[in-house]
XYZ file of C-alpha atoms in Angstrom:
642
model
C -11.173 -27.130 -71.382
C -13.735 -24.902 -73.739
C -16.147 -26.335 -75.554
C -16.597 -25.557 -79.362
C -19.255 -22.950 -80.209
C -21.306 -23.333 -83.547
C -20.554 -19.657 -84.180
C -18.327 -17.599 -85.601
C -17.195 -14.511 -86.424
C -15.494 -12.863 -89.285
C -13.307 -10.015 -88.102
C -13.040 -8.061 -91.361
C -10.383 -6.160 -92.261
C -9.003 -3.485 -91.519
C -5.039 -2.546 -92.271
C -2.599 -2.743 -94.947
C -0.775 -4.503 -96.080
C 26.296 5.709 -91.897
C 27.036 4.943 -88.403
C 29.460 2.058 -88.176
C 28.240 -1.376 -87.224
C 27.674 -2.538 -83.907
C 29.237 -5.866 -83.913
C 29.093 -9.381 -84.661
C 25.407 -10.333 -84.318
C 25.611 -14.067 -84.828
C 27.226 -15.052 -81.433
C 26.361 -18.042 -79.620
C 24.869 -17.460 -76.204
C 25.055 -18.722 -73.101
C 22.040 -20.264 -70.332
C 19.792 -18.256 -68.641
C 21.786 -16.139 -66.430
C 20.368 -13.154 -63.481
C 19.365 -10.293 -65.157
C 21.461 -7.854 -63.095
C 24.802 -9.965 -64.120
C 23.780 -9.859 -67.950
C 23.773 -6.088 -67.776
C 26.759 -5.655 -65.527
C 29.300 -7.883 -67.451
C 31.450 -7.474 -70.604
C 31.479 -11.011 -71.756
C 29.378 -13.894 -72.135
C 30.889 -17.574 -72.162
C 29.891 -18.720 -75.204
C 27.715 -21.945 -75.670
C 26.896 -23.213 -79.103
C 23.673 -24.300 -78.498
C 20.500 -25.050 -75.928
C 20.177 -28.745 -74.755
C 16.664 -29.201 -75.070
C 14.665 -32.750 -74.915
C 13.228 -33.540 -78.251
C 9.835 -33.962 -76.709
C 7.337 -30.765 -76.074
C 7.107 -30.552 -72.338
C 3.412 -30.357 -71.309
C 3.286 -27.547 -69.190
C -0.850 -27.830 -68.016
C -1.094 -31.660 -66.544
C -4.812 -30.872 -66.997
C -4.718 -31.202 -70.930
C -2.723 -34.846 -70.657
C -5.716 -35.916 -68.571
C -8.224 -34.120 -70.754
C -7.380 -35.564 -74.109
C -6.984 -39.376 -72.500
C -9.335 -41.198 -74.194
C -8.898 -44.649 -72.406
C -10.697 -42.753 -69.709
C -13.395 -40.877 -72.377
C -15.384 -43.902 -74.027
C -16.788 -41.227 -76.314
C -13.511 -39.812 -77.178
C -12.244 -43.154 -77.781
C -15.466 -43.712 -80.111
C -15.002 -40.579 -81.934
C -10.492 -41.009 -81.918
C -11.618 -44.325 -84.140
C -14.406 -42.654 -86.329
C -12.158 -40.064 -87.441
C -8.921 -42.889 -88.492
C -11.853 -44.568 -90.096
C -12.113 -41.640 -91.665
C -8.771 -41.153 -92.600
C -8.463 -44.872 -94.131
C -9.437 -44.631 -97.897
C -12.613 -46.860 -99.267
C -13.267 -48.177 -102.444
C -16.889 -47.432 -102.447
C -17.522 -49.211 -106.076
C -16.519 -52.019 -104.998
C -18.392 -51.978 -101.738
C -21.436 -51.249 -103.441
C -21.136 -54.135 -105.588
C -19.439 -51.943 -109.314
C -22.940 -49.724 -108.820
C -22.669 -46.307 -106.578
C -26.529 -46.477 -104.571
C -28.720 -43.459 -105.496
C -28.502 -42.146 -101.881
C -26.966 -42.860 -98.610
C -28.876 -42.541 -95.152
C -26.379 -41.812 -92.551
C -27.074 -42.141 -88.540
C -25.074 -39.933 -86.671
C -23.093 -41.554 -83.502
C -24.151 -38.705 -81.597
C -26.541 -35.541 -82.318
C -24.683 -32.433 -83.218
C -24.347 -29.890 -80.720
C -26.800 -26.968 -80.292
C -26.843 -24.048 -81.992
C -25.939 -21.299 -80.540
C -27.559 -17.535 -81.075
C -25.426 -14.434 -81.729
C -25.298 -12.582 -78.794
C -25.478 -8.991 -78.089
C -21.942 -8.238 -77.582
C -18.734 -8.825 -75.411
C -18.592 -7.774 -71.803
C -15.030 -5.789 -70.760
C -15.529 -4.225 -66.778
C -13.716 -0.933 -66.205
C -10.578 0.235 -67.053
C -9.490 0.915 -63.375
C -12.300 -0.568 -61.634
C -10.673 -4.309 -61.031
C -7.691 -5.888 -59.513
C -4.827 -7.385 -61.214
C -3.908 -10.603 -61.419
C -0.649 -12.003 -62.540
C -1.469 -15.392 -63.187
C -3.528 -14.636 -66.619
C -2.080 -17.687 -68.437
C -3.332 -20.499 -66.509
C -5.899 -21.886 -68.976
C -9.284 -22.198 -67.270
C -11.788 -20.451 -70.365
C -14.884 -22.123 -72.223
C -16.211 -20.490 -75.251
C -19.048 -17.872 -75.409
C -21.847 -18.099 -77.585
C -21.479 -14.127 -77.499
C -19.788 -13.682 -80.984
C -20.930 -9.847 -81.707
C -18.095 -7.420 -81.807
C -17.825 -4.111 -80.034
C -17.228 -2.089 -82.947
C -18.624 0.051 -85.942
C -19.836 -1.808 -88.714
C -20.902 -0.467 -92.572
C -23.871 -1.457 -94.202
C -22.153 -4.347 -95.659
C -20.802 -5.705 -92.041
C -17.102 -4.950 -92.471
C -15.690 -3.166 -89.554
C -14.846 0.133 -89.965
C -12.883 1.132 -86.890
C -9.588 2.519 -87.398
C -5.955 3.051 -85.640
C -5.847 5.776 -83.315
C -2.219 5.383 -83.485
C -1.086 5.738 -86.838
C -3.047 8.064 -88.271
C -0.599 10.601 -88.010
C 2.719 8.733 -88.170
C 2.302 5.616 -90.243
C 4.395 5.223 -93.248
C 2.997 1.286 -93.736
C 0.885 0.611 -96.259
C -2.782 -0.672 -95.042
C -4.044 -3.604 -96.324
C -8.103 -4.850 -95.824
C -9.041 -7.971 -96.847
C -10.128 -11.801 -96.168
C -13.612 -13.059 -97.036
C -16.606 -13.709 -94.192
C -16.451 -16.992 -92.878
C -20.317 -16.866 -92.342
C -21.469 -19.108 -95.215
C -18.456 -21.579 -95.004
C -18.345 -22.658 -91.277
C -21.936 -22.813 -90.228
C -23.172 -25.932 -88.729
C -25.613 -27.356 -91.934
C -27.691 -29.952 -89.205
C -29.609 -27.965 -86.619
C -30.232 -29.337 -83.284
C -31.288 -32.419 -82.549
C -31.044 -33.941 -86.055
C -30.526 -37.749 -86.418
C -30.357 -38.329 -90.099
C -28.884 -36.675 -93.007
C -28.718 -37.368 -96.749
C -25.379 -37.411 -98.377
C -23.691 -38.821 -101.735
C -20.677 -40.508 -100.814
C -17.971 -40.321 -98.222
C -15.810 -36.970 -99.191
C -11.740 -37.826 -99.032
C -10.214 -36.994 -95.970
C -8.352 -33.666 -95.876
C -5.166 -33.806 -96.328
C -2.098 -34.025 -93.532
C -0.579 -30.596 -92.474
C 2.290 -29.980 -94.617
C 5.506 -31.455 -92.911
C 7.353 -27.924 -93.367
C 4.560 -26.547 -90.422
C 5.502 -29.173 -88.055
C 9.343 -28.505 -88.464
C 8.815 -25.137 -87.556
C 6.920 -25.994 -84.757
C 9.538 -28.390 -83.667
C 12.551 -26.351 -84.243
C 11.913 -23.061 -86.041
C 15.815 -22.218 -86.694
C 16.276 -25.622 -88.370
C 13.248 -24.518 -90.544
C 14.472 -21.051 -91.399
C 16.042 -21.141 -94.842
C 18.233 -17.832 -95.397
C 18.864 -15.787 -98.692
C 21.474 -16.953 -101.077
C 25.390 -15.163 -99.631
C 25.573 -13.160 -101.045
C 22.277 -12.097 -101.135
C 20.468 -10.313 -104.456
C 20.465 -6.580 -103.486
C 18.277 -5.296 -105.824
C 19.260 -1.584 -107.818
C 16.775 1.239 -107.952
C 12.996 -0.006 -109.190
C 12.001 1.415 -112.695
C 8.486 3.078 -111.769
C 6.622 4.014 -115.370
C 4.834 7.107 -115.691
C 1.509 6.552 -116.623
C -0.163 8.459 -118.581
C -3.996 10.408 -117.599
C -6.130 9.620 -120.316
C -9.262 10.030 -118.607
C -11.233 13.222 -119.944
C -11.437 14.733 -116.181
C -7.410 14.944 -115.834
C -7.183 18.755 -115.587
C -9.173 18.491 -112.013
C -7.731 19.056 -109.072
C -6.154 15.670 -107.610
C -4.230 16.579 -104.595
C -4.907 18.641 -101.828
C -2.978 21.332 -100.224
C -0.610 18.729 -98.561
C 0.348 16.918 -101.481
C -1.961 14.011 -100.836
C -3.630 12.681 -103.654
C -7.989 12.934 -102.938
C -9.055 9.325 -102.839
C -12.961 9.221 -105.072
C -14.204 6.281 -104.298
C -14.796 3.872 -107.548
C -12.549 6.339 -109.576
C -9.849 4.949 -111.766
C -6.734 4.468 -111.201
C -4.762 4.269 -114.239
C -6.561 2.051 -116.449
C -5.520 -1.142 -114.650
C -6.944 -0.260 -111.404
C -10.720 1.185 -109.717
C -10.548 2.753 -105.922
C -12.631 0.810 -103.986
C -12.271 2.755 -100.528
C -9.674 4.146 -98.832
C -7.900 1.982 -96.162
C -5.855 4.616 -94.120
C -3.539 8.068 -94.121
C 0.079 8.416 -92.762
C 2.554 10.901 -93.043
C 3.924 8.905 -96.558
C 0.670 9.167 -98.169
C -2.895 7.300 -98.222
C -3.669 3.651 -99.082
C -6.462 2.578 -100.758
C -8.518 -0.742 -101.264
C -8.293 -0.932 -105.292
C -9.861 -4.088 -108.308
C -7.131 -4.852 -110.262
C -8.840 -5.408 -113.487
C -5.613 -7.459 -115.032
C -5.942 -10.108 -112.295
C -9.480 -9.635 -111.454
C -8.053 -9.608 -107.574
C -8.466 -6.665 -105.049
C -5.115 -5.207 -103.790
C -3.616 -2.561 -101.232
C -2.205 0.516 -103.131
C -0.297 2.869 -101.444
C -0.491 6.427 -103.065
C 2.754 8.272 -102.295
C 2.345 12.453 -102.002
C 3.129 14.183 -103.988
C 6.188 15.627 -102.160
C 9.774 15.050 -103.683
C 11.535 14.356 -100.516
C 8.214 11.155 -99.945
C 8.609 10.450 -103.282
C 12.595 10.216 -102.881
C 11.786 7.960 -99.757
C 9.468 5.672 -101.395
C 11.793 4.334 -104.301
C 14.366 3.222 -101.476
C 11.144 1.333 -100.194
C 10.621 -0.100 -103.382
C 14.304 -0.624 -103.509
C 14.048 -3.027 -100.285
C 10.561 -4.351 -100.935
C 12.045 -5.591 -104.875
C 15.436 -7.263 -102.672
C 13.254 -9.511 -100.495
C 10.829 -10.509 -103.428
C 14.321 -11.691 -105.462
C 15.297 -13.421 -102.171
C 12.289 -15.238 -101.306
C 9.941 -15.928 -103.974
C 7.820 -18.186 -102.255
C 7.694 -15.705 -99.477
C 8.334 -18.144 -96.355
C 10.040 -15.211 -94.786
C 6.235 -13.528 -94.075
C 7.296 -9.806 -95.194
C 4.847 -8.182 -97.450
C 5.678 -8.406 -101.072
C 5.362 -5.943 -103.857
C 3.082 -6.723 -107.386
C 3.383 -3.519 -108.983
C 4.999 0.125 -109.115
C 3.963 2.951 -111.408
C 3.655 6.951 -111.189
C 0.251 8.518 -111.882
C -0.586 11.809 -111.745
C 2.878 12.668 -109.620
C 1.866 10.245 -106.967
C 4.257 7.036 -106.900
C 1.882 4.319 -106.156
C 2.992 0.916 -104.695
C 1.008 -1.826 -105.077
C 0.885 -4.972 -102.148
C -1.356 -8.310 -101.584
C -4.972 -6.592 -99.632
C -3.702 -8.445 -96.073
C -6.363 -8.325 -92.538
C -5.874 -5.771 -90.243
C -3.317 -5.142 -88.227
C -2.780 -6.359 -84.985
C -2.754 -3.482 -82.983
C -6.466 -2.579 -84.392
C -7.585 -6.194 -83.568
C -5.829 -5.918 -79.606
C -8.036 -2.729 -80.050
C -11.368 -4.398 -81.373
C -10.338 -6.542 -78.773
C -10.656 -4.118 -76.070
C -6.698 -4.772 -75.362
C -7.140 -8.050 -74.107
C -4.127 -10.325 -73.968
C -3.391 -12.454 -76.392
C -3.043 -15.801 -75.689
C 0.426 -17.342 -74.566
C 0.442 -20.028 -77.325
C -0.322 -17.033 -79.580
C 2.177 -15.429 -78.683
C 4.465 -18.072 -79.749
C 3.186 -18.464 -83.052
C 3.783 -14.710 -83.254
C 7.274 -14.913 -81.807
C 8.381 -17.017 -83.933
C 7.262 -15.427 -87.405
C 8.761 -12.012 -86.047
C 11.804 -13.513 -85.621
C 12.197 -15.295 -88.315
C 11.335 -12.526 -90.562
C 13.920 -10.187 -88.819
C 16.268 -12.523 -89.103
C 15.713 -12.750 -92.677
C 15.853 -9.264 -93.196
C 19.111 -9.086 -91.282
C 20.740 -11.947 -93.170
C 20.280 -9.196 -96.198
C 21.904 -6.533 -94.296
C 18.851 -4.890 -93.716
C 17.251 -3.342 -90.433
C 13.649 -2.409 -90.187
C 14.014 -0.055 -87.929
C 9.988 0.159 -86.903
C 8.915 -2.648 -85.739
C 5.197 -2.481 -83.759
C 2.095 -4.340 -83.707
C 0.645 -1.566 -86.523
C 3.032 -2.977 -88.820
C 2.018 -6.434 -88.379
C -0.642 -7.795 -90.555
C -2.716 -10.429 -89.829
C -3.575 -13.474 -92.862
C -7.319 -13.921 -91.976
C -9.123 -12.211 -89.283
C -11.279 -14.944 -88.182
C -11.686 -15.660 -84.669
C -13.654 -17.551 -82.035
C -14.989 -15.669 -78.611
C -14.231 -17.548 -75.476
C -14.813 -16.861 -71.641
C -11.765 -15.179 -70.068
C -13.295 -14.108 -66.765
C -10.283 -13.080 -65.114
C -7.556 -9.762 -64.125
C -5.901 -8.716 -66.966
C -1.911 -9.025 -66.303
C 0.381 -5.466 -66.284
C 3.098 -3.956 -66.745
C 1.945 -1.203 -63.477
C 0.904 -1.725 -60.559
C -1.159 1.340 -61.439
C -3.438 -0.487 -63.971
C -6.166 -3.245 -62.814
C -8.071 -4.668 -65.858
C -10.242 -7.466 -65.745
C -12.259 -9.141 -68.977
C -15.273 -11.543 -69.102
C -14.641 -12.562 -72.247
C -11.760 -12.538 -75.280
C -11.707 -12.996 -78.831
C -9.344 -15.710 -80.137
C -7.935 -15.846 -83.867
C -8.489 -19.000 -85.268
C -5.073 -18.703 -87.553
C -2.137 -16.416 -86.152
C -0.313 -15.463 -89.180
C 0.977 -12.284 -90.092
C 2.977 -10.792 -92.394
C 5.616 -8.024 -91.548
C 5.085 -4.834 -93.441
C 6.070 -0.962 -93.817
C 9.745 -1.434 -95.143
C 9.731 3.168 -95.799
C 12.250 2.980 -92.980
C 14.032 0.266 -93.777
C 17.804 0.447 -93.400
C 20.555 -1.146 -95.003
C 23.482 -1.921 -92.767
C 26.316 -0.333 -94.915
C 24.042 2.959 -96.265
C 23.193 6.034 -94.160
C 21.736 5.683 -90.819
C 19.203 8.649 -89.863
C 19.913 9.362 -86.133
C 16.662 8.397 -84.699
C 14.296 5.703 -85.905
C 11.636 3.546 -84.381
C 8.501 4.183 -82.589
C 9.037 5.978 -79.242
C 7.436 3.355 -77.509
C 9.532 0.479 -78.939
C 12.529 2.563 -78.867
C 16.304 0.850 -77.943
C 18.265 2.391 -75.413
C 21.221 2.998 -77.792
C 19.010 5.200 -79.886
C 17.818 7.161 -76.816
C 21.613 7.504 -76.322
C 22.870 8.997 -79.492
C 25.549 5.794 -79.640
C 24.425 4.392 -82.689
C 21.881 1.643 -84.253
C 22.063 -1.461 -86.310
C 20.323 -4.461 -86.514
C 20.184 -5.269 -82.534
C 17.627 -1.774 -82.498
C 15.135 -4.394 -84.489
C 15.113 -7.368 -81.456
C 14.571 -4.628 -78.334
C 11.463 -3.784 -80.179
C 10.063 -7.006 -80.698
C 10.284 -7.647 -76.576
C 8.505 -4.908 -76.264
C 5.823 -6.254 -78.414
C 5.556 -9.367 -76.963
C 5.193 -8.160 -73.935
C 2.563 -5.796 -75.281
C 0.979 -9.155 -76.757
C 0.987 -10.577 -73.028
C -0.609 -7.923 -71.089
C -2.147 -5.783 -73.593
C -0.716 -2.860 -73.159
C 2.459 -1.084 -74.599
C 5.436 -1.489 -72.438
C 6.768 1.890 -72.341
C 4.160 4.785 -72.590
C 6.037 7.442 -72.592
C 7.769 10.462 -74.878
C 10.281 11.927 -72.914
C 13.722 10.291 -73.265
C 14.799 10.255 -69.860
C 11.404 9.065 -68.150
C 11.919 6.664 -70.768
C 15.552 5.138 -69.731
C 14.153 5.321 -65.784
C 11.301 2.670 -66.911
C 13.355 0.433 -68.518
C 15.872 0.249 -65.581
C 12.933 -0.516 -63.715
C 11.651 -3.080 -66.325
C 15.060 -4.439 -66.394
C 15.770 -4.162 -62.687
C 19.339 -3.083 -63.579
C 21.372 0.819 -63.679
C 22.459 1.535 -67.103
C 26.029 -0.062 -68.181
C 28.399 1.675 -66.928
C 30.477 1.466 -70.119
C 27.570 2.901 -72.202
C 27.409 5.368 -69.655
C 31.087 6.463 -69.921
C 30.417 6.545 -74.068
C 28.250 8.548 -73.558
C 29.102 10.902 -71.049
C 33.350 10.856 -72.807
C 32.283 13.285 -75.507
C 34.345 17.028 -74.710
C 33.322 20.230 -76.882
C 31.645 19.423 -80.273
C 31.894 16.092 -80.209
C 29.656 16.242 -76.565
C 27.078 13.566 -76.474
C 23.148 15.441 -75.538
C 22.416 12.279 -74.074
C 25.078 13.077 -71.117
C 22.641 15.063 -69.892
C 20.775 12.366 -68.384
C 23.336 11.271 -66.248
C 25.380 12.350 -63.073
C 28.237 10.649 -61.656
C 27.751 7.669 -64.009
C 24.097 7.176 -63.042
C 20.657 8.294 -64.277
C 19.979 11.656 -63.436
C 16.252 10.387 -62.811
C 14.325 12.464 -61.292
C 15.500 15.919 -61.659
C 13.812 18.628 -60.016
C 11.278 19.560 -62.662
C 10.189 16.202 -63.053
C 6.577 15.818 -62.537
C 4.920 14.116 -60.125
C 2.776 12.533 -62.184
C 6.014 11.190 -63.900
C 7.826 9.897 -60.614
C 4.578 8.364 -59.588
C 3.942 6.252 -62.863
C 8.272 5.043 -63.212
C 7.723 3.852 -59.625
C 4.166 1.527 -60.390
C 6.417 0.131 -63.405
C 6.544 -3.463 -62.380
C 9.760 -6.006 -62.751
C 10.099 -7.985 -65.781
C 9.818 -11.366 -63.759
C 6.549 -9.213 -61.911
C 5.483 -9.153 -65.268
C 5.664 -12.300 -66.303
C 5.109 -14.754 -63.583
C 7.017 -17.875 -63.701
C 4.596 -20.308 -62.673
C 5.051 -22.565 -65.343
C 7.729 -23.869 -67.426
C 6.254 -21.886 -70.473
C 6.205 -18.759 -68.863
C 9.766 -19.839 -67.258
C 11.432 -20.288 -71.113
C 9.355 -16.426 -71.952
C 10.761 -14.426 -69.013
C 14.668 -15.855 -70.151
C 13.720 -15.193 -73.999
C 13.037 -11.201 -72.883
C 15.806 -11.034 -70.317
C 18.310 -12.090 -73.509
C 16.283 -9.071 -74.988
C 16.342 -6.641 -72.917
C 20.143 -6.254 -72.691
C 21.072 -2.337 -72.744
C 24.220 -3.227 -74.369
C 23.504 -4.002 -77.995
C 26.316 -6.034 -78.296
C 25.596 -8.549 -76.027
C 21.289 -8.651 -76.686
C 20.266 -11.954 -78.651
C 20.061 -11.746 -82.283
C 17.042 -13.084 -83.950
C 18.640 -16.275 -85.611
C 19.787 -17.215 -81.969
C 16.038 -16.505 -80.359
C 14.981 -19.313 -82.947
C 17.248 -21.627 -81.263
C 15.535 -20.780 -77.962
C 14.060 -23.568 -75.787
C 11.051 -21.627 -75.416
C 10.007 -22.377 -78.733
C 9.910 -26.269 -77.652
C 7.566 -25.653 -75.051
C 3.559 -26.362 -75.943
C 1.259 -24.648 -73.949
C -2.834 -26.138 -73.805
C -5.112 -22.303 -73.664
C -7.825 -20.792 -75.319
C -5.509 -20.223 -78.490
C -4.927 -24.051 -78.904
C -8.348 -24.515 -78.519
C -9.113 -22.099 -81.468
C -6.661 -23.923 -83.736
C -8.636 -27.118 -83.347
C -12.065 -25.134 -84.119
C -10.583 -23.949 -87.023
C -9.270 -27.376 -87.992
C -12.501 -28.949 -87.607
C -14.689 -26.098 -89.705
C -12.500 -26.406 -92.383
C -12.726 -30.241 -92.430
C -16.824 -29.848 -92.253
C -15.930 -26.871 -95.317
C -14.332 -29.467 -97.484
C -16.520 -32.016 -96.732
C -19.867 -29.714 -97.591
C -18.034 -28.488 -100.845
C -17.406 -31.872 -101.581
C -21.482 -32.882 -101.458
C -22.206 -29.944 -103.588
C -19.908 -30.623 -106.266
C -21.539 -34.214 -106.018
C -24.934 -33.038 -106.220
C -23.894 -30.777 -109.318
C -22.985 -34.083 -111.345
């Protein structure tokens, strides 16, 4: 098991914040069953619910033996301080109805040493190391190398950006989080016995009991919108005036996008700080709102009627999950103000971290880890399912349009090959960064979709794609869970799933993901159409079966389908965590949209009852710990101020 590091870094931040239906979505499902029969039959039996022991299993049996502290005197001694600790003490009357000027306290044991920041974090080649599948046994300790590889301003935020969504992202991009650097350092340097203090601080409070239900069971957790739910009518956007005395400049450029000055108003209300980001939808922009003296995300729409068209059906959905969820449990990005300046709608968010593509990135794509993953799992699905309890389909899904809460996060050793989705790629990592909080918030609701309004005939990210878009047979809210196993497998390896933009490459990689042929009956929908009504897709197939490869196909292109690995090569079942994973994404990865999980039901998956002791766990307790030592240290200095 790791041992804690008396460093830590600050990540700063970076991003923003009618085809008929399918189907019945809210089925029951059945156990685990071969991927091959999933694919190839109609029907499932149906099965209310999993039968799961009430008790996390403990899938590493070196944690149990780790965290004994009958066999750990000190352990023991420290497991008692710390419910002394807890226990509250009536220090008047222990000092006799007079508080003592000061308070010399001997410390059990000496803190540990201090570590220096290092030069920076170590990641071998690319294509110079062999893979190996077994990446989530748990064998790391933590570096005292906390620098990250990245560009930093002169004020030490990090100024990398997406190399992905410059082009294509309609999310807004949120930066924001404060540095860590003054709040979690270690006040006692090495080798200190003795240290002067006021009084005893109270000890923190217990998590919240709502955090440990979700834990526990995160459907019984998940509270839905009211049924109906509020579907909120067209946003009211005011047109605010330009009274500032420069007004007849030139504000746009010769796209429509509005010219981001740095510290330049913003309607009265707001200043610019910097800009955040560009997408095809417009720019966002780091901005003070003087009202609330807070800093926000503001997305500045072009100037283009068919954007700005686009962005009041955004506002639309971002207004119906605000009047749905007030307190925001649901994790989707929330809106705080709309108004139209200088022809540019502008659409104003909470200032989130970045993203988590830009932090796998910053990361040098190394894996998160499995508990991680979890956590992450079980936000995304919760917030889908949320969004598809209002009829409502987000239709772009991907880890740019996932903010993280707080960038924060702790470097530990890794020192081992990086798993894969090829047998092409061999990675292999010395070290990894770790967030010490996993939260996110789901974001970038431009595409969003309601159920019973127009469906466009493509949407998603080509690499998170479903297979019934591909296939010109329609989308609805099933389109939203096939792209969230393909980011969590992205999460696992590092890597996105399916890199590919051509559509039939693309349906020979996931039958070799899947390890099953297309269904037959999609297949024969597709492939039924005569004259005008003649599906394109049927051009993929011959005599019922992927026409993959053709005779033009590249090499290059038969030679990277055929190093896509299995889904169970993928994730190796070694363990009963990894076990619970590999049946969560074959439930996914169902070609038939009918018959793939829907989010509500992945909530009810025993995966989510499995605990899993790694580097991420490890984190969690860091972060527990420095925020204990915050209050405590806040605590003194409000003392010393009386």
């Amino acid at each position: 098991m790791s041992t804690p590091s008396t460093a830590t870094i600050t990540v700063p931040p970076h991003q923003f914040g009618h085809i008929p239906s399918m189907g019945d979505y809210s089925r029951p499902y059945p156990p685990a069953a071969d991927q091959r029969t999933i694919n190839s039959h109609a029907q499932y039996a149906h099965n209310p619910s999993y039968t799961v022991s009430q008790a996390p299993r403990q899938t590493n049996s070196q944690s149990a033996q780790y965290y004994d502290t009958s066999s750990n005197p000190r352990l023991a001694q420290a497991s008692s301080s710390q419910k002394r600790a807890r226990d509250p003490v009536d220090w008047v009357q222990f000092y006799g109805g007079k508080p003592p000027k000061e308070v010399i306290v001997i410390d059990d044991t000496p803190p540990a040493e201090e570590h220096a920041m290092g030069a920076g974090v170590s990641l071998e080649g690319h294509y110079e190391k062999r893979r190996k599948t077994g990446a989530a046994d748990y064998n790391g300790t933590l570096s005292n190398t906390q620098t990250p590889s990245a560009a930093y301003d002169q004020y030490g935020r990090y100024t990398g950006s997406t190399d992905r969504t410059t082009y294509q992202s309609t999310a807004p991009t949120s930066l924001g989080s404060t540095s860590s650097g003054g709040l979690y350092n270690e006040d006692a340097s090495a080798g200190q016995k003795r240290k002067r203090v006021a009084r005893q601080p109270p000890a923190p409070a217990a998590a919240p009991r709502r955090v440990a239900e979700e834990e526990k069971d995160p459907y019984a957790a998940y509270i839905p919108p009211p049924n109906p739910p509020l579907k909120a009518k067209d946003v009211h956007v005011a047109v605010i005036a330009d009274r500032s005395a420069t007004r007849d400049q030139k504000v746009d450029d010769e796209d429509g996008h509005y010219m981001v000055v740095e510290h330049a108003d913003l309607t009265e209300r707001y200043s610019i700080i910097k800009l955040l980001g560009q997408g095809t939808f417009g720019k966002v922009v780091r901005a003070f709102d003087r009202r609330t003296k807070k800093e926000v995300a503001i997305k500045i729409i072009r100037s283009v009627q068919k954007y700005r068209d686009a962005s009041r059906i955004e506002l639309r959905v971002l207004s119906t999950l605000a009047s749905n969820d007030r307190s925001n449990r649901n994790k989707c990005i929330h809106l705080r103000d709309a108004f139209d300046f200088r022809n540019h709608i502008c659409i104003v968010t909470d200032l989130l971290g970045q993203s988590v593509f830009d932090f796998l990135k910053l990361n040098n794509f190394v894996p998160f880890p499995s508990s991680h993953i979890q956590q992450f799992a079980r936000q995304l699905f919760t917030s889908v399912a949320f969004l598809h309890d209002l009829n409502l389909i987000h239709t772009d899904l991907k880890p740019e349009n996932i903010l993280l809460v707080n960038n924060n996060y702790q470097t530990f050793t890794y020192n081992r090959n990086i798993p894969s989705s090829s047998t092409a790629t061999n990675r292999s990592a010395k070290f990894r960064k770790v967030l010490l909080e996993p939260e996110i918030r789901l974001i970038d609701f431009g595409s969003a979709t309601f159920d019973d309004e127009y469906h466009s005939s493509v949407v998603s990210t080509r690499h998170y794609r479903a297979p019934e878009i591909i296939l010109n047979l329609g989308w609805s809210f099933p389109c939203d869970i096939w792209s969230i196993g393909c980011i969590l497998v992205e999460f696992f390896t590092g890597d996105a799933l399916f890199q590919t933009h051509d559509n039939l490459e693309h349906l020979a990689m996931m039958e070799s993901v899947v390890d099953s042929p297309i269904d037959k009956t999609l297949v024969r929908s597709v492939t039924s159409g005569r004259g005008s009504n003649k599906n394109s897709a049927a051009a993929f197939f011959k005599r019922n079966t992927l026409a993959y490869p053709q005779e033009d196909t590249p090499r290059s292109s038969k030679k990277f389908v055929k190093a896509m690995k299995k889904l169970h090569e993928i994730i190796p079942s070694h363990n009963a965590f990894n076990k619970q994973f590999l049946d969560l994404l074959r439930r996914i990865f169902i070609y038939d949209p009918k018959k793939r999980i829907t989010a509500k039901e992945a909530l009810r998956h025993p995966w989510f009852r499995e605990h899993f002791e790694d580097d991420g766990t490890e984190a969690e307790k860091i972060r527990a710990q420095r925020e204990r030592q915050a209050q405590q240290d806040s605590y003194a200095r409000s003392l010393g101020r009386t």
